Amino acid sequence: MSCSLGFQSQLISSSSSSKIPCVSVPTTTTTTTNRSSFLTYHRLPNTFPALKSTSSTSKRTASTRCFAALSPELKTTLDKVVTSHKVILFMKGTKDFPQCGFSNTVVSILKAVNVPFETVNILENEILRSGLKEYSQWPTFPQLYIDGEFFGGCDITIDAYKSGELQELLEKASLS
């Protein structure tokens, strides 16, 4: 199942045609083109509450308002997302179409070890992207979470894969 969450004023629609009420958070500018932003993720229906947004043509406003993006609501949602999946990767693009070399590398490693994993495309949601940096205390993407814990980015994943540590951790996670 694929779900697309839009920054609508009242409701979010999912592929199952259900409606979910939006959750208000502090006003945040997410685009500079006066178009709504959308977060797309695969097989994670009804995971992220909607984030109320306004549009503006001011890049400065967007970066200032998104700086403190980890609202209590977003933190609670991220806690639920990372703990409800054994392996989840917050990345640029999707597992089928990574949009950055680092994200592609981590996806390739996870596919090579034949582990099921979920992905969230952070490019489509500035609030999520900024909030995740604060949530993980990690400034770059991709961000890999295993068994509810932040594991690391691309370099850490590569090193752990080469040493066998990643395979051991993923095996433990799949058994728990």
Short mmCIF file of N, CA and C in Angstrom, two decimals:
data_model
loop_
_atom_site.label_atom_id
_atom_site.label_comp_id
_atom_site.label_asym_id
_atom_site.label_seq_id
_atom_site.Cartn_x
_atom_site.Cartn_y
_atom_site.Cartn_z
N MET A 1 0.85 -1.18 0.00
CA MET A 1 0.00 0.00 0.00
C MET A 1 0.89 1.23 0.00
N SER A 2 0.52 2.18 -0.75
CA SER A 2 1.24 3.44 -0.82
C SER A 2 0.32 4.54 -0.32
N CYS A 3 0.87 5.46 0.42
CA CYS A 3 0.05 6.52 0.98
C CYS A 3 0.72 7.85 0.70
N SER A 4 -0.07 8.83 0.39
CA SER A 4 0.45 10.17 0.15
C SER A 4 -0.24 11.13 1.09
N LEU A 5 0.54 11.78 1.93
CA LEU A 5 -0.02 12.74 2.87
C LEU A 5 0.21 14.14 2.35
N GLY A 6 -0.84 14.87 2.17
CA GLY A 6 -0.72 16.24 1.68
C GLY A 6 -1.02 17.22 2.78
N PHE A 7 -0.52 18.41 2.65
CA PHE A 7 -0.75 19.44 3.64
C PHE A 7 -2.04 20.16 3.28
N GLN A 8 -3.14 19.50 3.51
CA GLN A 8 -4.46 20.04 3.23
C GLN A 8 -4.94 20.74 4.49
N SER A 9 -5.95 21.55 4.36
CA SER A 9 -6.43 22.28 5.53
C SER A 9 -7.26 21.41 6.47
N GLN A 10 -7.94 20.38 5.97
CA GLN A 10 -8.81 19.60 6.84
C GLN A 10 -8.53 18.10 6.82
N LEU A 11 -8.37 17.50 5.64
CA LEU A 11 -8.30 16.05 5.57
C LEU A 11 -7.14 15.58 4.72
N ILE A 12 -6.71 14.35 5.00
CA ILE A 12 -5.69 13.69 4.20
C ILE A 12 -6.37 12.52 3.53
N SER A 13 -6.06 12.26 2.28
CA SER A 13 -6.63 11.07 1.65
C SER A 13 -5.53 10.04 1.47
N SER A 14 -5.87 8.79 1.65
CA SER A 14 -4.93 7.71 1.42
C SER A 14 -5.45 6.87 0.28
N SER A 15 -4.64 5.90 -0.17
CA SER A 15 -5.04 5.08 -1.29
C SER A 15 -6.25 4.22 -0.96
N SER A 16 -6.54 4.01 0.31
CA SER A 16 -7.70 3.22 0.69
C SER A 16 -8.95 4.09 0.81
N SER A 17 -8.86 5.34 0.40
CA SER A 17 -9.97 6.30 0.41
C SER A 17 -10.47 6.64 1.79
N SER A 18 -9.72 6.32 2.83
CA SER A 18 -10.13 6.73 4.17
C SER A 18 -9.69 8.16 4.41
N LYS A 19 -10.32 8.82 5.35
CA LYS A 19 -9.99 10.20 5.67
C LYS A 19 -9.48 10.27 7.10
N ILE A 20 -8.43 11.04 7.31
CA ILE A 20 -7.82 11.18 8.62
C ILE A 20 -7.76 12.66 8.92
N PRO A 21 -8.19 13.10 10.10
CA PRO A 21 -8.12 14.53 10.41
C PRO A 21 -6.68 14.99 10.55
N CYS A 22 -6.43 16.22 10.14
CA CYS A 22 -5.10 16.81 10.27
C CYS A 22 -4.81 17.15 11.72
N VAL A 23 -3.53 17.15 12.05
CA VAL A 23 -3.07 17.58 13.36
C VAL A 23 -2.36 18.91 13.16
N SER A 24 -2.74 19.91 13.90
CA SER A 24 -2.11 21.22 13.75
C SER A 24 -0.79 21.27 14.49
N VAL A 25 0.17 21.89 13.87
CA VAL A 25 1.47 22.15 14.48
C VAL A 25 1.78 23.61 14.20
N PRO A 26 2.82 24.15 14.81
CA PRO A 26 3.15 25.55 14.52
C PRO A 26 3.27 25.79 13.02
N THR A 27 2.82 26.94 12.58
CA THR A 27 2.85 27.27 11.17
C THR A 27 4.27 27.17 10.64
N THR A 28 4.42 26.46 9.55
CA THR A 28 5.73 26.25 8.97
C THR A 28 5.63 26.40 7.47
N THR A 29 6.57 27.12 6.88
CA THR A 29 6.61 27.28 5.45
C THR A 29 7.41 26.13 4.87
N THR A 30 6.84 25.43 3.89
CA THR A 30 7.53 24.27 3.34
C THR A 30 7.92 24.42 1.88
N THR A 31 7.38 25.39 1.19
CA THR A 31 7.74 25.54 -0.21
C THR A 31 7.97 27.01 -0.53
N THR A 32 8.60 27.23 -1.67
CA THR A 32 8.78 28.60 -2.14
C THR A 32 8.00 28.83 -3.42
N THR A 33 7.13 27.89 -3.77
CA THR A 33 6.42 27.98 -5.04
C THR A 33 4.92 28.10 -4.89
N ASN A 34 4.44 28.26 -3.67
CA ASN A 34 3.01 28.35 -3.38
C ASN A 34 2.25 27.07 -3.73
N ARG A 35 2.93 25.95 -3.85
CA ARG A 35 2.28 24.66 -4.07
C ARG A 35 2.41 23.85 -2.79
N SER A 36 1.46 22.98 -2.53
CA SER A 36 1.50 22.14 -1.34
C SER A 36 2.57 21.07 -1.49
N SER A 37 3.17 20.69 -0.38
CA SER A 37 4.15 19.61 -0.36
C SER A 37 3.45 18.31 -0.02
N PHE A 38 4.02 17.21 -0.45
CA PHE A 38 3.47 15.90 -0.15
C PHE A 38 4.56 14.97 0.34
N LEU A 39 4.24 14.12 1.30
CA LEU A 39 5.13 13.09 1.80
C LEU A 39 4.60 11.77 1.28
N THR A 40 5.42 11.03 0.55
CA THR A 40 5.01 9.74 0.04
C THR A 40 5.86 8.68 0.71
N TYR A 41 5.23 7.63 1.16
CA TYR A 41 5.97 6.52 1.72
C TYR A 41 5.23 5.25 1.38
N HIS A 42 5.91 4.14 1.45
CA HIS A 42 5.34 2.88 1.02
C HIS A 42 5.06 1.98 2.21
N ARG A 43 3.90 1.37 2.22
CA ARG A 43 3.46 0.41 3.22
C ARG A 43 3.53 0.94 4.64
N LEU A 44 3.35 2.21 4.82
CA LEU A 44 3.28 2.81 6.15
C LEU A 44 2.00 3.62 6.26
N PRO A 45 0.84 3.02 6.01
CA PRO A 45 -0.38 3.82 6.00
C PRO A 45 -0.68 4.44 7.34
N ASN A 46 -1.20 5.66 7.30
CA ASN A 46 -1.67 6.37 8.48
C ASN A 46 -0.58 6.54 9.54
N THR A 47 0.66 6.68 9.13
CA THR A 47 1.76 6.76 10.07
C THR A 47 2.05 8.18 10.52
N PHE A 48 2.14 9.12 9.59
CA PHE A 48 2.48 10.48 9.94
C PHE A 48 1.23 11.34 10.02
N PRO A 49 1.04 12.06 11.13
CA PRO A 49 -0.08 12.99 11.14
C PRO A 49 0.23 14.12 10.17
N ALA A 50 -0.78 14.74 9.67
CA ALA A 50 -0.57 15.85 8.74
C ALA A 50 0.03 17.02 9.48
N LEU A 51 0.78 17.79 8.76
CA LEU A 51 1.40 18.97 9.34
C LEU A 51 0.83 20.17 8.62
N LYS A 52 0.13 21.01 9.36
CA LYS A 52 -0.50 22.18 8.75
C LYS A 52 0.59 23.12 8.26
N SER A 53 0.41 23.65 7.09
CA SER A 53 1.45 24.44 6.47
C SER A 53 0.86 25.63 5.73
N THR A 54 1.66 26.66 5.60
CA THR A 54 1.30 27.77 4.73
C THR A 54 2.41 27.91 3.71
N SER A 55 2.09 28.46 2.57
CA SER A 55 3.09 28.65 1.53
C SER A 55 3.58 30.09 1.54
N SER A 56 4.80 30.26 1.07
CA SER A 56 5.38 31.59 1.00
C SER A 56 6.45 31.58 -0.06
N THR A 57 6.78 32.73 -0.57
CA THR A 57 7.86 32.81 -1.54
C THR A 57 9.15 33.18 -0.86
N SER A 58 9.18 33.24 0.44
CA SER A 58 10.37 33.65 1.17
C SER A 58 11.18 32.44 1.62
N LYS A 59 12.36 32.26 1.01
CA LYS A 59 13.23 31.16 1.43
C LYS A 59 13.73 31.38 2.85
N ARG A 60 13.98 32.62 3.21
CA ARG A 60 14.47 32.92 4.55
C ARG A 60 13.43 32.51 5.60
N THR A 61 12.18 32.81 5.35
CA THR A 61 11.11 32.43 6.28
C THR A 61 11.05 30.92 6.42
N ALA A 62 11.17 30.21 5.30
CA ALA A 62 11.09 28.75 5.34
C ALA A 62 12.20 28.18 6.20
N SER A 63 13.42 28.64 6.01
CA SER A 63 14.51 28.06 6.78
C SER A 63 14.44 28.45 8.25
N THR A 64 13.97 29.65 8.55
CA THR A 64 13.85 30.08 9.94
C THR A 64 12.79 29.29 10.67
N ARG A 65 11.63 29.15 10.07
CA ARG A 65 10.53 28.46 10.72
C ARG A 65 10.76 26.96 10.82
N CYS A 66 11.45 26.37 9.85
CA CYS A 66 11.68 24.93 9.87
C CYS A 66 12.84 24.54 10.78
N PHE A 67 13.59 25.51 11.26
CA PHE A 67 14.75 25.21 12.10
C PHE A 67 14.34 24.48 13.37
N ALA A 68 13.24 24.87 13.97
CA ALA A 68 12.77 24.21 15.19
C ALA A 68 11.60 23.29 14.84
N ALA A 69 11.85 22.35 13.94
CA ALA A 69 10.78 21.54 13.37
C ALA A 69 10.36 20.36 14.23
N LEU A 70 11.12 19.99 15.25
CA LEU A 70 10.77 18.81 16.03
C LEU A 70 9.75 19.17 17.10
N SER A 71 8.51 19.26 16.68
CA SER A 71 7.42 19.55 17.61
C SER A 71 7.16 18.29 18.44
N PRO A 72 6.49 18.43 19.57
CA PRO A 72 6.14 17.24 20.36
C PRO A 72 5.33 16.22 19.55
N GLU A 73 4.43 16.71 18.69
CA GLU A 73 3.63 15.81 17.86
C GLU A 73 4.50 15.02 16.89
N LEU A 74 5.46 15.70 16.24
CA LEU A 74 6.34 15.03 15.30
C LEU A 74 7.25 14.04 16.03
N LYS A 75 7.75 14.40 17.20
CA LYS A 75 8.59 13.49 17.97
C LYS A 75 7.83 12.22 18.33
N THR A 76 6.60 12.37 18.79
CA THR A 76 5.77 11.21 19.14
C THR A 76 5.54 10.33 17.91
N THR A 77 5.26 10.95 16.79
CA THR A 77 5.03 10.20 15.56
C THR A 77 6.29 9.47 15.13
N LEU A 78 7.44 10.15 15.17
CA LEU A 78 8.69 9.49 14.80
C LEU A 78 9.01 8.34 15.74
N ASP A 79 8.77 8.52 17.03
CA ASP A 79 8.97 7.42 17.99
C ASP A 79 8.16 6.20 17.57
N LYS A 80 6.90 6.42 17.21
CA LYS A 80 6.03 5.31 16.80
C LYS A 80 6.52 4.67 15.51
N VAL A 81 6.93 5.48 14.55
CA VAL A 81 7.38 4.96 13.25
C VAL A 81 8.63 4.11 13.41
N VAL A 82 9.64 4.63 14.10
CA VAL A 82 10.90 3.88 14.19
C VAL A 82 10.78 2.64 15.07
N THR A 83 9.84 2.63 16.01
CA THR A 83 9.69 1.44 16.85
C THR A 83 8.72 0.42 16.26
N SER A 84 7.94 0.81 15.28
CA SER A 84 6.98 -0.13 14.70
C SER A 84 7.53 -0.90 13.50
N HIS A 85 8.77 -0.62 13.12
CA HIS A 85 9.40 -1.32 12.00
C HIS A 85 10.79 -1.78 12.43
N LYS A 86 11.11 -3.02 12.10
CA LYS A 86 12.43 -3.55 12.47
C LYS A 86 13.54 -2.74 11.81
N VAL A 87 13.37 -2.44 10.54
CA VAL A 87 14.38 -1.68 9.79
C VAL A 87 13.66 -0.62 8.96
N ILE A 88 14.03 0.63 9.19
CA ILE A 88 13.43 1.73 8.41
C ILE A 88 14.53 2.71 8.03
N LEU A 89 14.48 3.15 6.79
CA LEU A 89 15.48 4.05 6.24
C LEU A 89 14.81 5.34 5.80
N PHE A 90 15.22 6.45 6.41
CA PHE A 90 14.78 7.77 5.98
C PHE A 90 15.81 8.21 4.94
N MET A 91 15.36 8.40 3.72
CA MET A 91 16.30 8.59 2.62
C MET A 91 15.78 9.61 1.61
N LYS A 92 16.66 9.96 0.69
CA LYS A 92 16.29 10.83 -0.43
C LYS A 92 15.85 9.93 -1.57
N GLY A 93 14.56 9.97 -1.86
CA GLY A 93 13.99 9.10 -2.88
C GLY A 93 13.31 7.90 -2.25
N THR A 94 13.14 6.87 -3.07
CA THR A 94 12.50 5.64 -2.61
C THR A 94 13.46 4.48 -2.82
N LYS A 95 13.11 3.32 -2.26
CA LYS A 95 14.01 2.17 -2.43
C LYS A 95 14.09 1.76 -3.90
N ASP A 96 13.05 2.02 -4.68
CA ASP A 96 13.06 1.71 -6.11
C ASP A 96 13.70 2.81 -6.95
N PHE A 97 13.74 4.03 -6.41
CA PHE A 97 14.32 5.15 -7.15
C PHE A 97 15.04 6.09 -6.18
N PRO A 98 16.21 5.65 -5.66
CA PRO A 98 16.98 6.54 -4.77
C PRO A 98 17.43 7.77 -5.55
N GLN A 99 17.39 8.93 -4.89
CA GLN A 99 17.75 10.17 -5.56
C GLN A 99 19.05 10.76 -5.04
N CYS A 100 19.85 9.94 -4.42
CA CYS A 100 21.18 10.38 -3.99
C CYS A 100 22.06 9.15 -3.89
N GLY A 101 23.33 9.32 -4.17
CA GLY A 101 24.26 8.20 -4.15
C GLY A 101 24.37 7.53 -2.80
N PHE A 102 24.34 8.31 -1.72
CA PHE A 102 24.45 7.75 -0.38
C PHE A 102 23.22 6.90 -0.05
N SER A 103 22.05 7.41 -0.38
CA SER A 103 20.82 6.64 -0.17
C SER A 103 20.84 5.36 -0.99
N ASN A 104 21.29 5.45 -2.24
CA ASN A 104 21.39 4.29 -3.11
C ASN A 104 22.33 3.24 -2.52
N THR A 105 23.44 3.68 -1.94
CA THR A 105 24.40 2.76 -1.34
C THR A 105 23.77 1.99 -0.18
N VAL A 106 23.07 2.68 0.71
CA VAL A 106 22.46 2.01 1.86
C VAL A 106 21.35 1.06 1.39
N VAL A 107 20.56 1.47 0.43
CA VAL A 107 19.52 0.59 -0.12
C VAL A 107 20.17 -0.66 -0.71
N SER A 108 21.26 -0.50 -1.45
CA SER A 108 21.96 -1.64 -2.05
C SER A 108 22.48 -2.60 -0.99
N ILE A 109 23.00 -2.06 0.10
CA ILE A 109 23.50 -2.90 1.19
C ILE A 109 22.36 -3.67 1.83
N LEU A 110 21.26 -2.99 2.12
CA LEU A 110 20.12 -3.67 2.75
C LEU A 110 19.54 -4.74 1.83
N LYS A 111 19.51 -4.48 0.53
CA LYS A 111 19.05 -5.49 -0.42
C LYS A 111 20.04 -6.65 -0.49
N ALA A 112 21.34 -6.36 -0.41
CA ALA A 112 22.36 -7.40 -0.47
C ALA A 112 22.28 -8.36 0.71
N VAL A 113 21.92 -7.85 1.88
CA VAL A 113 21.79 -8.73 3.06
C VAL A 113 20.39 -9.33 3.14
N ASN A 114 19.56 -9.04 2.13
CA ASN A 114 18.23 -9.64 1.99
C ASN A 114 17.37 -9.46 3.23
N VAL A 115 17.32 -8.23 3.71
CA VAL A 115 16.50 -7.91 4.88
C VAL A 115 15.31 -7.07 4.43
N PRO A 116 14.12 -7.38 4.94
CA PRO A 116 12.98 -6.51 4.61
C PRO A 116 13.13 -5.16 5.32
N PHE A 117 12.86 -4.09 4.61
CA PHE A 117 12.98 -2.77 5.21
C PHE A 117 11.98 -1.82 4.58
N GLU A 118 11.65 -0.80 5.33
CA GLU A 118 10.75 0.25 4.87
C GLU A 118 11.57 1.51 4.60
N THR A 119 11.05 2.37 3.74
CA THR A 119 11.72 3.64 3.46
C THR A 119 10.73 4.78 3.55
N VAL A 120 11.25 5.95 3.87
CA VAL A 120 10.47 7.19 3.86
C VAL A 120 11.27 8.20 3.06
N ASN A 121 10.64 8.79 2.05
CA ASN A 121 11.27 9.80 1.20
C ASN A 121 11.22 11.15 1.90
N ILE A 122 12.36 11.62 2.38
CA ILE A 122 12.41 12.88 3.13
C ILE A 122 12.47 14.11 2.23
N LEU A 123 12.66 13.91 0.94
CA LEU A 123 12.76 15.06 0.03
C LEU A 123 11.45 15.81 -0.12
N GLU A 124 10.36 15.15 0.14
CA GLU A 124 9.06 15.75 -0.11
C GLU A 124 8.47 16.45 1.10
N ASN A 125 9.22 16.55 2.19
CA ASN A 125 8.66 17.14 3.40
C ASN A 125 9.76 17.83 4.21
N GLU A 126 9.85 19.13 4.09
CA GLU A 126 10.88 19.90 4.80
C GLU A 126 10.74 19.80 6.30
N ILE A 127 9.52 19.74 6.81
CA ILE A 127 9.31 19.64 8.25
C ILE A 127 9.87 18.32 8.77
N LEU A 128 9.56 17.24 8.08
CA LEU A 128 10.07 15.93 8.46
C LEU A 128 11.59 15.91 8.38
N ARG A 129 12.14 16.43 7.29
CA ARG A 129 13.59 16.44 7.08
C ARG A 129 14.29 17.20 8.21
N SER A 130 13.81 18.38 8.54
CA SER A 130 14.43 19.17 9.62
C SER A 130 14.22 18.51 10.97
N GLY A 131 13.03 17.99 11.20
CA GLY A 131 12.73 17.34 12.47
C GLY A 131 13.57 16.10 12.70
N LEU A 132 13.82 15.33 11.64
CA LEU A 132 14.64 14.12 11.78
C LEU A 132 16.08 14.44 12.16
N LYS A 133 16.60 15.52 11.63
CA LYS A 133 17.97 15.92 11.99
C LYS A 133 18.08 16.18 13.48
N GLU A 134 17.06 16.82 14.03
CA GLU A 134 17.04 17.11 15.46
C GLU A 134 16.74 15.83 16.26
N TYR A 135 15.84 15.02 15.77
CA TYR A 135 15.43 13.78 16.45
C TYR A 135 16.61 12.82 16.62
N SER A 136 17.39 12.66 15.56
CA SER A 136 18.50 11.71 15.59
C SER A 136 19.82 12.33 16.03
N GLN A 137 19.85 13.66 16.08
CA GLN A 137 21.11 14.37 16.33
C GLN A 137 22.14 14.02 15.26
N TRP A 138 21.67 13.81 14.03
CA TRP A 138 22.52 13.45 12.90
C TRP A 138 22.17 14.39 11.75
N PRO A 139 23.16 15.09 11.18
CA PRO A 139 22.85 16.17 10.24
C PRO A 139 22.58 15.75 8.79
N THR A 140 22.86 14.51 8.44
CA THR A 140 22.77 14.12 7.04
C THR A 140 21.81 12.95 6.83
N PHE A 141 21.52 12.70 5.56
CA PHE A 141 20.69 11.56 5.16
C PHE A 141 21.46 10.73 4.15
N PRO A 142 21.20 9.44 4.14
CA PRO A 142 20.13 8.69 4.77
C PRO A 142 20.38 8.47 6.26
N GLN A 143 19.29 8.11 6.95
CA GLN A 143 19.36 7.75 8.37
C GLN A 143 18.70 6.39 8.52
N LEU A 144 19.47 5.43 9.04
CA LEU A 144 18.98 4.06 9.19
C LEU A 144 18.65 3.79 10.66
N TYR A 145 17.47 3.25 10.88
CA TYR A 145 17.02 2.85 12.22
C TYR A 145 16.81 1.35 12.22
N ILE A 146 17.38 0.68 13.22
CA ILE A 146 17.23 -0.77 13.36
C ILE A 146 16.70 -1.05 14.76
N ASP A 147 15.62 -1.79 14.80
CA ASP A 147 15.00 -2.17 16.08
C ASP A 147 14.69 -0.96 16.96
N GLY A 148 14.24 0.12 16.35
CA GLY A 148 13.83 1.30 17.09
C GLY A 148 14.96 2.24 17.49
N GLU A 149 16.18 1.92 17.09
CA GLU A 149 17.34 2.74 17.46
C GLU A 149 18.01 3.30 16.22
N PHE A 150 18.48 4.54 16.32
CA PHE A 150 19.23 5.13 15.22
C PHE A 150 20.55 4.37 15.08
N PHE A 151 20.82 3.89 13.86
CA PHE A 151 22.05 3.14 13.61
C PHE A 151 23.13 4.05 13.03
N GLY A 152 22.79 4.83 12.02
CA GLY A 152 23.78 5.72 11.43
C GLY A 152 23.42 6.09 10.00
N GLY A 153 24.38 6.73 9.37
CA GLY A 153 24.22 7.14 7.99
C GLY A 153 24.95 6.19 7.06
N CYS A 154 25.29 6.67 5.90
CA CYS A 154 25.90 5.84 4.86
C CYS A 154 27.26 5.29 5.27
N ASP A 155 28.16 6.14 5.74
CA ASP A 155 29.52 5.69 6.08
C ASP A 155 29.51 4.64 7.18
N ILE A 156 28.70 4.85 8.21
CA ILE A 156 28.62 3.90 9.32
C ILE A 156 28.04 2.57 8.82
N THR A 157 27.04 2.65 7.95
CA THR A 157 26.43 1.44 7.41
C THR A 157 27.43 0.66 6.55
N ILE A 158 28.20 1.36 5.73
CA ILE A 158 29.22 0.70 4.91
C ILE A 158 30.24 0.00 5.80
N ASP A 159 30.77 0.70 6.80
CA ASP A 159 31.77 0.11 7.70
C ASP A 159 31.21 -1.10 8.44
N ALA A 160 29.98 -0.99 8.92
CA ALA A 160 29.36 -2.10 9.65
C ALA A 160 29.10 -3.29 8.72
N TYR A 161 28.76 -3.02 7.49
CA TYR A 161 28.54 -4.09 6.51
C TYR A 161 29.85 -4.81 6.23
N LYS A 162 30.91 -4.05 6.01
CA LYS A 162 32.22 -4.65 5.72
C LYS A 162 32.74 -5.48 6.88
N SER A 163 32.46 -5.05 8.11
CA SER A 163 32.96 -5.77 9.29
C SER A 163 32.05 -6.93 9.71
N GLY A 164 30.84 -6.99 9.16
CA GLY A 164 29.89 -8.03 9.55
C GLY A 164 28.99 -7.62 10.70
N GLU A 165 29.26 -6.47 11.30
CA GLU A 165 28.45 -5.99 12.43
C GLU A 165 27.00 -5.74 12.02
N LEU A 166 26.80 -5.20 10.83
CA LEU A 166 25.45 -4.90 10.36
C LEU A 166 24.64 -6.19 10.23
N GLN A 167 25.23 -7.21 9.63
CA GLN A 167 24.52 -8.47 9.45
C GLN A 167 24.13 -9.08 10.79
N GLU A 168 25.03 -9.01 11.78
CA GLU A 168 24.73 -9.54 13.12
C GLU A 168 23.57 -8.77 13.76
N LEU A 169 23.62 -7.46 13.67
CA LEU A 169 22.57 -6.63 14.26
C LEU A 169 21.22 -6.87 13.58
N LEU A 170 21.24 -7.00 12.26
CA LEU A 170 20.00 -7.25 11.53
C LEU A 170 19.44 -8.64 11.85
N GLU A 171 20.32 -9.59 12.06
CA GLU A 171 19.87 -10.94 12.44
C GLU A 171 19.22 -10.92 13.82
N LYS A 172 19.83 -10.20 14.76
CA LYS A 172 19.24 -10.06 16.11
C LYS A 172 17.88 -9.37 16.02
N ALA A 173 17.80 -8.33 15.22
CA ALA A 173 16.55 -7.57 15.09
C ALA A 173 15.44 -8.44 14.50
N SER A 174 15.78 -9.30 13.55
CA SER A 174 14.75 -10.15 12.94
C SER A 174 14.29 -11.24 13.88
N LEU A 175 15.10 -11.61 14.86
CA LEU A 175 14.73 -12.64 15.83
C LEU A 175 13.93 -12.09 16.99
N SER A 176 14.03 -10.79 17.24
CA SER A 176 13.34 -10.22 18.40
C SER A 176 11.90 -9.89 18.12
#
